[in-house]
mmCIF file of C-alpha atoms and ligand atoms in Angstrom:
data_model
loop_
_atom_site.group_PDB
_atom_site.id
_atom_site.type_symbol
_atom_site.label_atom_id
_atom_site.label_comp_id
_atom_site.label_asym_id
_atom_site.label_seq_id
_atom_site.Cartn_x
_atom_site.Cartn_y
_atom_site.Cartn_z
ATOM 1 C CA MET A 27 -13.143 135.677 10.306
ATOM 2 C CA ASP A 28 -16.145 138.383 9.635
ATOM 3 C CA GLU A 29 -19.443 137.860 11.166
ATOM 4 C CA ASN A 30 -21.089 140.205 8.588
ATOM 5 C CA LYS A 31 -19.495 139.548 5.638
ATOM 6 C CA LYS A 32 -20.835 136.047 3.268
ATOM 7 C CA ILE A 33 -18.948 133.288 2.909
ATOM 8 C CA ILE A 34 -17.367 131.875 -0.626
ATOM 9 C CA PHE A 35 -16.003 128.774 -1.014
ATOM 10 C CA SER A 36 -14.966 127.517 -4.491
ATOM 11 C CA GLY A 37 -12.730 124.345 -5.092
ATOM 12 C CA ILE A 38 -10.094 123.782 -7.951
ATOM 13 C CA GLN A 39 -8.691 120.237 -8.919
ATOM 14 C CA PRO A 40 -4.950 118.679 -8.208
ATOM 15 C CA SER A 41 -5.150 117.448 -11.946
ATOM 16 C CA GLY A 42 -3.280 118.379 -14.173
ATOM 17 C CA SER A 43 -1.372 122.324 -14.810
ATOM 18 C CA LEU A 44 -3.970 124.692 -14.417
ATOM 19 C CA THR A 45 -4.834 126.631 -18.072
ATOM 20 C CA LEU A 46 -5.631 130.135 -18.757
ATOM 21 C CA GLY A 47 -9.481 129.259 -18.794
ATOM 22 C CA ASN A 48 -8.757 127.782 -15.358
ATOM 23 C CA TYR A 49 -7.295 131.787 -14.371
ATOM 24 C CA LEU A 50 -10.140 133.694 -16.445
ATOM 25 C CA GLY A 51 -13.071 131.777 -15.545
ATOM 26 C CA ALA A 52 -12.500 131.001 -11.765
ATOM 27 C CA LEU A 53 -9.397 131.256 -9.691
ATOM 28 C CA ARG A 54 -8.838 135.576 -10.809
ATOM 29 C CA ASN A 55 -12.211 135.682 -9.823
ATOM 30 C CA PHE A 56 -11.132 134.567 -5.724
ATOM 31 C CA GLY A 57 -8.873 137.053 -5.897
ATOM 32 C CA LYS A 58 -11.209 140.413 -7.092
ATOM 33 C CA LEU A 59 -13.974 138.688 -4.250
ATOM 34 C CA GLN A 60 -11.544 138.367 -1.209
ATOM 35 C CA ASP A 61 -11.294 141.940 0.254
ATOM 36 C CA SER A 62 -15.109 141.824 0.201
ATOM 37 C CA TYR A 63 -16.063 138.312 1.201
ATOM 38 C CA ASN A 64 -15.356 135.002 3.570
ATOM 39 C CA CYS A 65 -13.232 133.175 1.715
ATOM 40 C CA TYR A 66 -12.854 129.442 1.440
ATOM 41 C CA TYR A 67 -10.747 128.204 -1.439
ATOM 42 C CA CYS A 68 -10.292 124.255 -1.343
ATOM 43 C CA VAL A 69 -7.599 121.490 -3.345
ATOM 44 C CA VAL A 70 -10.078 119.157 -4.214
ATOM 45 C CA ASP A 71 -7.549 116.384 -3.973
ATOM 46 C CA MET A 72 -10.332 113.780 -3.707
ATOM 47 C CA HIS A 73 -11.903 114.887 -7.364
ATOM 48 C CA THR A 74 -9.215 113.956 -8.530
ATOM 49 C CA LEU A 75 -9.476 110.139 -7.784
ATOM 50 C CA THR A 76 -12.137 109.964 -10.742
ATOM 51 C CA VAL A 77 -9.846 109.194 -12.892
ATOM 52 C CA ARG A 78 -6.534 107.159 -12.270
ATOM 53 C CA GLN A 79 -3.581 109.902 -10.615
ATOM 54 C CA ASN A 80 0.038 109.127 -9.798
ATOM 55 C CA PRO A 81 0.493 109.544 -6.732
ATOM 56 C CA GLU A 82 3.647 111.520 -6.359
ATOM 57 C CA GLU A 83 2.014 114.121 -9.652
ATOM 58 C CA LEU A 84 -0.375 114.205 -7.378
ATOM 59 C CA ARG A 85 1.024 115.378 -4.568
ATOM 60 C CA GLU A 86 3.153 117.754 -6.716
ATOM 61 C CA ARG A 87 -0.223 118.712 -8.171
ATOM 62 C CA SER A 88 -1.921 119.891 -5.113
ATOM 63 C CA TYR A 89 1.639 122.075 -4.008
ATOM 64 C CA ALA A 90 1.726 123.509 -6.512
ATOM 65 C CA LEU A 91 -2.597 124.287 -6.454
ATOM 66 C CA LEU A 92 -1.982 126.036 -3.558
ATOM 67 C CA ALA A 93 1.524 128.025 -4.990
ATOM 68 C CA LEU A 94 -0.353 128.593 -7.467
ATOM 69 C CA TYR A 95 -3.589 130.206 -4.937
ATOM 70 C CA LEU A 96 -0.723 132.816 -3.638
ATOM 71 C CA ALA A 97 0.377 133.760 -6.294
ATOM 72 C CA CYS A 98 -2.700 134.884 -8.233
ATOM 73 C CA GLY A 99 -2.726 137.240 -5.012
ATOM 74 C CA LEU A 100 -4.411 135.144 -3.060
ATOM 75 C CA ASP A 101 -4.555 136.254 0.779
ATOM 76 C CA PRO A 102 -3.131 133.367 3.231
ATOM 77 C CA ASP A 103 -4.006 135.118 5.945
ATOM 78 C CA ARG A 104 -7.585 136.404 5.116
ATOM 79 C CA ASN A 105 -8.634 133.013 2.770
ATOM 80 C CA VAL A 106 -9.282 129.252 3.990
ATOM 81 C CA LEU A 107 -6.208 128.257 1.596
ATOM 82 C CA PHE A 108 -6.727 124.271 1.550
ATOM 83 C CA MET A 109 -7.085 120.451 1.123
ATOM 84 C CA GLN A 110 -9.735 119.150 1.335
ATOM 85 C CA SER A 111 -8.418 115.701 2.039
ATOM 86 C CA HIS A 112 -7.010 117.246 5.846
ATOM 87 C CA VAL A 113 -11.460 117.623 6.587
ATOM 88 C CA PRO A 114 -12.674 114.337 6.915
ATOM 89 C CA CYS A 115 -16.059 116.322 7.465
ATOM 90 C CA HIS A 116 -16.488 116.798 3.059
ATOM 91 C CA ALA A 117 -16.120 112.680 2.428
ATOM 92 C CA GLU A 118 -18.913 112.006 6.049
ATOM 93 C CA LEU A 119 -21.696 115.351 4.796
ATOM 94 C CA SER A 120 -21.336 112.727 0.590
ATOM 95 C CA TRP A 121 -22.941 110.330 1.845
ATOM 96 C CA VAL A 122 -25.215 111.556 3.706
ATOM 97 C CA LEU A 123 -26.494 114.494 0.871
ATOM 98 C CA GLY A 124 -25.793 110.998 -1.347
ATOM 99 C CA CYS A 125 -28.505 109.363 -0.119
ATOM 100 C CA TYR A 126 -30.638 112.285 -0.776
ATOM 101 C CA THR A 127 -30.153 112.965 -4.576
ATOM 102 C CA TYR A 128 -31.712 110.528 -6.847
ATOM 103 C CA ILE A 129 -29.725 108.369 -9.025
ATOM 104 C CA GLY A 130 -31.606 110.105 -12.204
ATOM 105 C CA GLU A 131 -30.617 113.975 -11.767
ATOM 106 C CA LEU A 132 -26.822 112.390 -11.804
ATOM 107 C CA SER A 133 -27.686 110.241 -14.009
ATOM 108 C CA ARG A 134 -27.893 114.265 -16.329
ATOM 109 C CA MET A 135 -24.831 115.331 -15.378
ATOM 110 C CA THR A 136 -23.297 116.509 -18.938
ATOM 111 C CA GLN A 137 -20.134 115.808 -17.423
ATOM 112 C CA PHE A 138 -20.879 112.157 -16.147
ATOM 113 C CA LYS A 139 -22.157 111.346 -19.540
ATOM 114 C CA ASP A 140 -18.621 112.896 -21.198
ATOM 115 C CA LYS A 141 -16.573 111.434 -18.891
ATOM 116 C CA SER A 142 -18.014 108.151 -18.983
ATOM 117 C CA GLN A 143 -16.965 108.559 -22.759
ATOM 118 C CA ARG A 144 -13.077 109.660 -22.695
ATOM 119 C CA HIS A 145 -12.333 106.645 -19.948
ATOM 120 C CA ALA A 146 -14.802 103.828 -20.933
ATOM 121 C CA ASP A 147 -12.720 101.355 -18.960
ATOM 122 C CA ASN A 148 -13.164 103.455 -15.829
ATOM 123 C CA ILE A 149 -16.795 105.048 -15.493
ATOM 124 C CA ASN A 150 -16.148 104.095 -11.485
ATOM 125 C CA GLY A 151 -18.142 105.454 -8.412
ATOM 126 C CA GLY A 152 -16.579 108.765 -7.460
ATOM 127 C CA LEU A 153 -16.828 109.696 -11.142
ATOM 128 C CA PHE A 154 -20.663 109.336 -10.321
ATOM 129 C CA THR A 155 -20.825 110.644 -6.838
ATOM 130 C CA TYR A 156 -18.912 112.982 -8.143
ATOM 131 C CA PRO A 157 -21.717 116.357 -7.607
ATOM 132 C CA VAL A 158 -22.518 115.042 -4.211
ATOM 133 C CA LEU A 159 -19.113 115.379 -2.937
ATOM 134 C CA MET A 160 -19.227 118.531 -4.464
ATOM 135 C CA ALA A 161 -22.600 119.746 -3.424
ATOM 136 C CA ALA A 162 -20.887 118.489 0.427
ATOM 137 C CA ASP A 163 -17.833 120.675 -0.293
ATOM 138 C CA ILE A 164 -19.969 123.938 -0.503
ATOM 139 C CA LEU A 165 -22.977 123.022 2.047
ATOM 140 C CA LEU A 166 -20.776 122.576 4.472
ATOM 141 C CA TYR A 167 -19.747 126.284 5.118
ATOM 142 C CA LYS A 168 -23.068 127.795 4.297
ATOM 143 C CA THR A 169 -22.150 129.287 1.380
ATOM 144 C CA ASP A 170 -23.157 132.188 0.290
ATOM 145 C CA LEU A 171 -21.619 132.606 -3.433
ATOM 146 C CA VAL A 172 -19.841 130.104 -5.907
ATOM 147 C CA PRO A 173 -17.424 131.628 -8.603
ATOM 148 C CA ILE A 174 -17.087 129.107 -10.967
ATOM 149 C CA GLY A 175 -16.695 128.484 -14.544
ATOM 150 C CA VAL A 176 -20.013 128.077 -16.732
ATOM 151 C CA ASP A 177 -19.214 124.235 -17.414
ATOM 152 C CA GLN A 178 -19.735 123.890 -13.252
ATOM 153 C CA LYS A 179 -23.354 126.182 -13.511
ATOM 154 C CA GLN A 180 -25.154 122.392 -13.637
ATOM 155 C CA HIS A 181 -23.371 120.783 -10.466
ATOM 156 C CA LEU A 182 -24.061 124.181 -8.670
ATOM 157 C CA GLU A 183 -28.041 123.600 -9.378
ATOM 158 C CA LEU A 184 -27.513 120.106 -8.361
ATOM 159 C CA ALA A 185 -26.090 121.220 -4.952
ATOM 160 C CA ARG A 186 -29.138 124.144 -4.761
ATOM 161 C CA ASN A 187 -31.402 121.185 -5.057
ATOM 162 C CA ILE A 188 -30.226 119.337 -2.733
ATOM 163 C CA ALA A 189 -30.105 121.728 -0.194
ATOM 164 C CA GLU A 190 -33.801 123.213 -0.884
ATOM 165 C CA ARG A 191 -34.371 119.999 -1.012
ATOM 166 C CA PHE A 192 -32.984 118.856 3.582
ATOM 167 C CA ASN A 193 -34.147 122.057 4.500
ATOM 168 C CA ASN A 194 -37.803 121.236 3.350
ATOM 169 C CA ILE A 195 -37.909 118.115 5.295
ATOM 170 C CA TYR A 196 -35.283 118.911 8.081
ATOM 171 C CA GLY A 197 -35.753 123.248 8.665
ATOM 172 C CA ASP A 198 -33.685 125.598 7.278
ATOM 173 C CA THR A 199 -29.975 123.705 8.061
ATOM 174 C CA PHE A 200 -28.008 125.162 4.615
ATOM 175 C CA VAL A 201 -27.859 127.970 2.856
ATOM 176 C CA VAL A 202 -28.037 127.550 -0.318
ATOM 177 C CA PRO A 203 -25.828 129.160 -2.662
ATOM 178 C CA GLU A 204 -25.542 131.513 -5.467
ATOM 179 C CA PRO A 205 -22.650 130.311 -8.747
ATOM 180 C CA PHE A 206 -20.580 133.381 -9.309
ATOM 181 C CA ILE A 207 -19.964 133.465 -13.840
ATOM 182 C CA PRO A 208 -17.421 135.712 -14.986
ATOM 183 C CA LYS A 209 -20.057 136.857 -17.803
ATOM 184 C CA HIS A 210 -16.366 136.440 -20.423
ATOM 185 C CA SER A 211 -15.209 134.346 -19.542
ATOM 186 C CA ALA A 212 -17.575 131.780 -18.277
ATOM 187 C CA LYS A 213 -15.696 129.178 -20.453
ATOM 188 C CA ILE A 214 -12.032 129.795 -22.115
ATOM 189 C CA MET A 215 -12.619 127.438 -25.458
ATOM 190 C CA SER A 216 -9.384 125.599 -26.802
ATOM 191 C CA LEU A 217 -6.721 128.104 -28.582
ATOM 192 C CA GLN A 218 -7.552 124.818 -31.512
ATOM 193 C CA GLU A 219 -10.343 123.163 -32.114
ATOM 194 C CA PRO A 220 -12.855 126.324 -30.513
ATOM 195 C CA GLU A 221 -16.227 125.066 -30.722
ATOM 196 C CA LYS A 222 -14.510 123.043 -27.035
ATOM 197 C CA LYS A 223 -13.671 123.978 -23.526
ATOM 198 C CA MET A 224 -9.815 124.525 -22.617
ATOM 199 C CA SER A 225 -8.989 122.163 -20.274
ATOM 200 C CA LYS A 226 -6.088 120.784 -18.865
ATOM 201 C CA SER A 227 -7.036 116.789 -19.578
ATOM 202 C CA ASP A 228 -5.857 118.195 -23.782
ATOM 203 C CA SER A 229 -4.490 115.246 -25.033
ATOM 204 C CA ASN A 230 -3.092 118.609 -28.179
ATOM 205 C CA ALA A 231 -0.780 120.878 -25.807
ATOM 206 C CA ASN A 232 -1.830 123.473 -28.339
ATOM 207 C CA ASN A 233 -4.845 123.715 -27.647
ATOM 208 C CA PHE A 234 -4.623 125.059 -23.924
ATOM 209 C CA ILE A 235 -2.053 127.912 -21.821
ATOM 210 C CA LEU A 236 -0.470 126.787 -19.241
ATOM 211 C CA LEU A 237 -0.624 129.305 -16.421
ATOM 212 C CA THR A 238 3.092 128.359 -16.044
ATOM 213 C CA ASP A 239 3.586 127.958 -19.628
ATOM 214 C CA PRO A 240 6.974 130.098 -21.242
ATOM 215 C CA LYS A 241 6.537 133.165 -23.257
ATOM 216 C CA ASP A 242 7.931 132.278 -26.288
ATOM 217 C CA VAL A 243 5.530 129.140 -26.340
ATOM 218 C CA ILE A 244 2.566 130.858 -25.045
ATOM 219 C CA MET A 245 3.529 133.344 -28.592
ATOM 220 C CA LYS A 246 3.918 130.333 -30.302
ATOM 221 C CA LYS A 247 0.158 128.503 -28.901
ATOM 222 C CA PHE A 248 -1.831 132.718 -29.761
ATOM 223 C CA LYS A 249 0.571 132.918 -33.151
ATOM 224 C CA ARG A 250 -1.353 129.514 -34.440
ATOM 225 C CA ALA A 251 -4.809 129.055 -33.358
ATOM 226 C CA VAL A 252 -7.211 128.938 -35.329
ATOM 227 C CA THR A 253 -9.204 132.211 -36.307
ATOM 228 C CA ASP A 254 -12.175 131.792 -38.908
ATOM 229 C CA SER A 255 -13.006 132.739 -42.413
ATOM 230 C CA GLY A 256 -12.960 136.552 -43.121
ATOM 231 C CA CYS A 257 -11.149 139.020 -41.582
ATOM 232 C CA GLU A 258 -13.044 141.252 -39.611
ATOM 233 C CA ILE A 259 -12.743 141.362 -35.441
ATOM 234 C CA VAL A 260 -16.017 140.617 -35.261
ATOM 235 C CA TYR A 261 -17.634 139.131 -31.756
ATOM 236 C CA ASN A 262 -19.812 135.851 -33.340
ATOM 237 C CA GLU A 263 -19.747 132.571 -31.840
ATOM 238 C CA GLU A 264 -21.432 130.459 -33.657
ATOM 239 C CA GLU A 265 -19.708 132.045 -37.050
ATOM 240 C CA LYS A 266 -16.349 133.656 -35.673
ATOM 241 C CA PRO A 267 -15.368 130.934 -33.021
ATOM 242 C CA GLY A 268 -12.050 131.815 -32.982
ATOM 243 C CA ILE A 269 -11.348 135.233 -32.534
ATOM 244 C CA SER A 270 -14.303 135.285 -30.231
ATOM 245 C CA ASN A 271 -12.097 132.789 -28.210
ATOM 246 C CA LEU A 272 -9.630 135.913 -28.772
ATOM 247 C CA ILE A 273 -12.752 138.481 -28.144
ATOM 248 C CA ASN A 274 -13.052 136.697 -25.039
ATOM 249 C CA ILE A 275 -9.996 136.699 -23.534
ATOM 250 C CA TYR A 276 -8.900 139.860 -24.595
ATOM 251 C CA ALA A 277 -11.253 141.184 -22.565
ATOM 252 C CA SER A 278 -11.239 139.844 -19.446
ATOM 253 C CA ILE A 279 -7.697 139.899 -18.828
ATOM 254 C CA ASN A 280 -8.160 144.310 -19.623
ATOM 255 C CA ASP A 281 -11.584 143.598 -17.736
ATOM 256 C CA THR A 282 -13.146 145.920 -20.766
ATOM 257 C CA SER A 283 -16.564 144.734 -23.177
ATOM 258 C CA ARG A 284 -16.420 143.073 -26.096
ATOM 259 C CA GLU A 285 -17.575 145.626 -27.589
ATOM 260 C CA ALA A 286 -14.784 148.062 -26.079
ATOM 261 C CA VAL A 287 -12.088 145.371 -27.916
ATOM 262 C CA MET A 288 -14.336 145.313 -31.237
ATOM 263 C CA ALA A 289 -13.097 148.724 -31.574
ATOM 264 C CA GLU A 290 -10.047 149.021 -30.601
ATOM 265 C CA PHE A 291 -9.044 146.911 -33.117
ATOM 266 C CA GLU A 292 -11.500 147.546 -35.910
ATOM 267 C CA GLY A 293 -9.293 147.276 -39.384
ATOM 268 C CA LYS A 294 -6.759 145.517 -37.666
ATOM 269 C CA ARG A 295 -5.819 141.943 -39.165
ATOM 270 C CA TYR A 296 -6.429 138.623 -37.018
ATOM 271 C CA GLY A 297 -2.531 137.633 -36.929
ATOM 272 C CA ASP A 298 -1.727 141.522 -34.951
ATOM 273 C CA PHE A 299 -4.926 141.050 -32.661
ATOM 274 C CA LYS A 300 -3.688 137.213 -31.813
ATOM 275 C CA MET A 301 0.116 138.836 -31.129
ATOM 276 C CA VAL A 302 -1.732 141.935 -29.010
ATOM 277 C CA VAL A 303 -3.672 138.497 -27.466
ATOM 278 C CA GLY A 304 -0.837 136.674 -26.526
ATOM 279 C CA GLU A 305 1.153 140.458 -25.163
ATOM 280 C CA ALA A 306 -1.829 140.323 -22.728
ATOM 281 C CA VAL A 307 -1.693 136.817 -21.873
ATOM 282 C CA CYS A 308 2.316 137.282 -21.200
ATOM 283 C CA GLU A 309 2.160 140.211 -19.421
ATOM 284 C CA THR A 310 -0.552 139.014 -16.997
ATOM 285 C CA LEU A 311 1.048 135.284 -15.955
ATOM 286 C CA ALA A 312 4.712 136.799 -15.651
ATOM 287 C CA PRO A 313 4.264 138.260 -11.802
ATOM 288 C CA ILE A 314 2.145 135.313 -11.052
ATOM 289 C CA GLN A 315 4.648 133.297 -12.887
ATOM 290 C CA GLU A 316 8.365 134.860 -10.677
ATOM 291 C CA LYS A 317 5.109 134.190 -7.675
ATOM 292 C CA TYR A 318 4.995 130.951 -8.549
ATOM 293 C CA TYR A 319 8.671 129.715 -8.958
ATOM 294 C CA GLN A 320 8.747 131.727 -5.064
ATOM 295 C CA TYR A 321 6.038 129.511 -2.786
ATOM 296 C CA ILE A 322 6.537 126.265 -4.598
ATOM 297 C CA ALA A 323 10.774 126.312 -4.410
ATOM 298 C CA ASP A 324 9.373 126.581 0.323
ATOM 299 C CA LYS A 325 7.181 122.922 0.592
ATOM 300 C CA SER A 326 8.339 123.975 4.588
ATOM 301 C CA TYR A 327 5.348 127.271 4.238
ATOM 302 C CA LEU A 328 2.902 125.167 2.172
ATOM 303 C CA ASP A 329 2.457 122.296 4.114
ATOM 304 C CA SER A 330 2.482 125.481 7.506
ATOM 305 C CA ILE A 331 -0.754 126.986 5.603
ATOM 306 C CA PHE A 332 -2.440 123.354 4.477
ATOM 307 C CA LYS A 333 -2.046 122.470 8.361
ATOM 308 C CA LYS A 334 -2.672 125.745 9.795
ATOM 309 C CA ASN A 335 -6.217 126.224 7.201
ATOM 310 C CA ALA A 336 -7.309 122.350 8.338
ATOM 311 C CA GLU A 337 -8.309 123.148 11.352
ATOM 312 C CA ILE A 338 -9.700 126.813 10.834
ATOM 313 C CA ALA A 339 -11.689 124.454 8.044
ATOM 314 C CA ASP A 340 -12.264 121.649 10.514
ATOM 315 C CA GLU A 341 -13.652 124.176 13.244
ATOM 316 C CA HIS A 342 -16.523 125.629 10.970
ATOM 317 C CA ALA A 343 -17.333 122.091 8.794
ATOM 318 C CA ARG A 344 -17.704 120.638 11.667
ATOM 319 C CA ARG A 345 -20.530 123.035 12.771
ATOM 320 C CA THR A 346 -23.002 121.734 9.856
ATOM 321 C CA LEU A 347 -21.721 118.498 10.353
ATOM 322 C CA LYS A 348 -22.937 117.997 13.705
ATOM 323 C CA GLU A 349 -26.438 119.953 12.647
ATOM 324 C CA VAL A 350 -26.839 117.498 10.274
ATOM 325 C CA TYR A 351 -26.512 114.039 12.400
ATOM 326 C CA GLU A 352 -28.191 115.756 14.688
ATOM 327 C CA LYS A 353 -31.618 116.798 11.994
ATOM 328 C CA VAL A 354 -31.630 112.940 10.795
ATOM 329 C CA GLY A 355 -31.520 111.327 13.931
ATOM 330 C CA PHE A 356 -27.712 109.831 14.376
ATOM 331 C CA ILE A 357 -26.501 110.058 18.481
ATOM 332 C CA VAL A 358 -24.813 113.508 18.574
ATOM 333 C CA TYR A 359 -22.016 114.426 21.219
HETATM 334 P P1 TYM B 17 -12.440 122.482 -13.039
HETATM 335 O O1 TYM B 17 -10.903 121.710 -11.406
HETATM 336 O O2 TYM B 17 -12.234 121.358 -13.546
HETATM 337 O O3 TYM B 17 -11.598 124.348 -12.595
HETATM 338 C C1 TYM B 17 -11.749 124.321 -11.693
HETATM 339 C C2 TYM B 17 -12.029 125.982 -12.757
HETATM 340 O O4 TYM B 17 -12.185 126.450 -14.027
HETATM 341 C C3 TYM B 17 -13.355 127.106 -14.252
HETATM 342 N N1 TYM B 17 -12.512 126.357 -16.115
HETATM 343 C C4 TYM B 17 -13.053 127.087 -16.962
HETATM 344 N N2 TYM B 17 -13.413 128.134 -17.400
HETATM 345 C C5 TYM B 17 -13.694 129.580 -18.025
HETATM 346 N N3 TYM B 17 -13.629 128.411 -19.259
HETATM 347 C C6 TYM B 17 -12.837 128.061 -19.095
HETATM 348 N N4 TYM B 17 -12.449 126.517 -19.992
HETATM 349 C C7 TYM B 17 -12.887 126.844 -17.763
HETATM 350 N N5 TYM B 17 -11.609 125.513 -17.740
HETATM 351 C C8 TYM B 17 -12.630 125.179 -15.612
HETATM 352 C C9 TYM B 17 -13.821 125.476 -13.874
HETATM 353 O O5 TYM B 17 -15.395 126.119 -14.336
HETATM 354 C C10 TYM B 17 -13.922 125.902 -11.906
HETATM 355 O O6 TYM B 17 -14.706 126.971 -11.227
HETATM 356 N N6 TYM B 17 -15.731 120.161 -9.621
HETATM 357 C C11 TYM B 17 -14.860 121.303 -9.981
HETATM 358 C C12 TYM B 17 -14.144 121.520 -9.503
HETATM 359 C C13 TYM B 17 -15.364 121.212 -7.516
HETATM 360 C C14 TYM B 17 -15.800 123.156 -6.449
HETATM 361 C C15 TYM B 17 -15.951 122.361 -6.065
HETATM 362 C C16 TYM B 17 -15.279 124.259 -7.354
HETATM 363 C C17 TYM B 17 -15.217 120.664 -5.716
HETATM 364 N N7 TYM B 17 -15.415 121.160 -5.216
HETATM 365 C C18 TYM B 17 -17.233 122.680 -4.938
HETATM 366 C C19 TYM B 17 -16.614 124.680 -6.839
HETATM 367 C C20 TYM B 17 -16.289 125.146 -5.575
HETATM 368 C C21 TYM B 17 -14.207 120.791 -11.238
HETATM 369 O O7 TYM B 17 -14.246 119.778 -11.511
HETATM 370 O O8 TYM B 17 -13.474 122.307 -11.566
#
């Protein structure tokens, strides 16, 4: 690790196969930032227990997520790619931070409200305190920057508040982290219902593109994507959410602006545009998929990465936790 570089932490839940939303909102940026920062990219398995999981599938998906990190170009020698449950400090700090977080703050989290509606039969304590564990993830590494999609912004703001509150009581301990939210792909929307977020937990598979979807499936999903009445390819989130979402996808895949996309497709038809966007997505995902299947076939390699990086992450995390324990008045040896 280069002591002069700032620190990045981010995580993804292995709670389902990853979507194009996860890729464009977060994962793609992980790769772009790896040269300029010391990066911790975590498979946040503990967060998934807030919703019932099948144990075997969870284990498989945790490996799959590491394989995807690698397939997306994250270098395992330069980035600390690790599993949350392998570093016990996350749960330990989470307990302490929970004592500095108010029920009122947690009750305001929109993700908690959404998920409690969707899983009304299992509104558990973990679902409620989930953002505290996320704050612990981030604050343990004295993180400067957190690449996330916009749906995680409220959680990051809470982490900042907790850090500031703790620092005010005990003196400078935590770095107050900043979010890194991409311009065009902060919130990729569902293909069939573009007023809601593209999500891996959606029950309708036509709403999302999985990073592992084969080409014909991707093209079919784009063909069926809901556009809007009218025929101009112009950006207007309120009146044309479907076409605006496709413009965002195309602009972020090509690292260009919405204006450039509109200029390129002026006078073209919706149907043609949908196919071009589909092709661009397939072209981006093809090499990722090829590498993904190579990595996922080699579990012992994936285990070696998890084991090595658990130690590296633990060393950093333990230092912060010790500092926190000393400040709050625990006896520390
Ligand atoms: P998760 O697993 O739901 O999503 C992982 C990342 O993908 C982003 N994302 C999207 N971005 C754009 N458009 C979409 N449709 C879309 N769907 C998902 C999310 O914003 C996220 O960045 N709580 C987090 C995981 C977490 C975490 C952390 C993140 C735990 N600890 C510490 C950062 C730092 C979550 O559930 O993300």
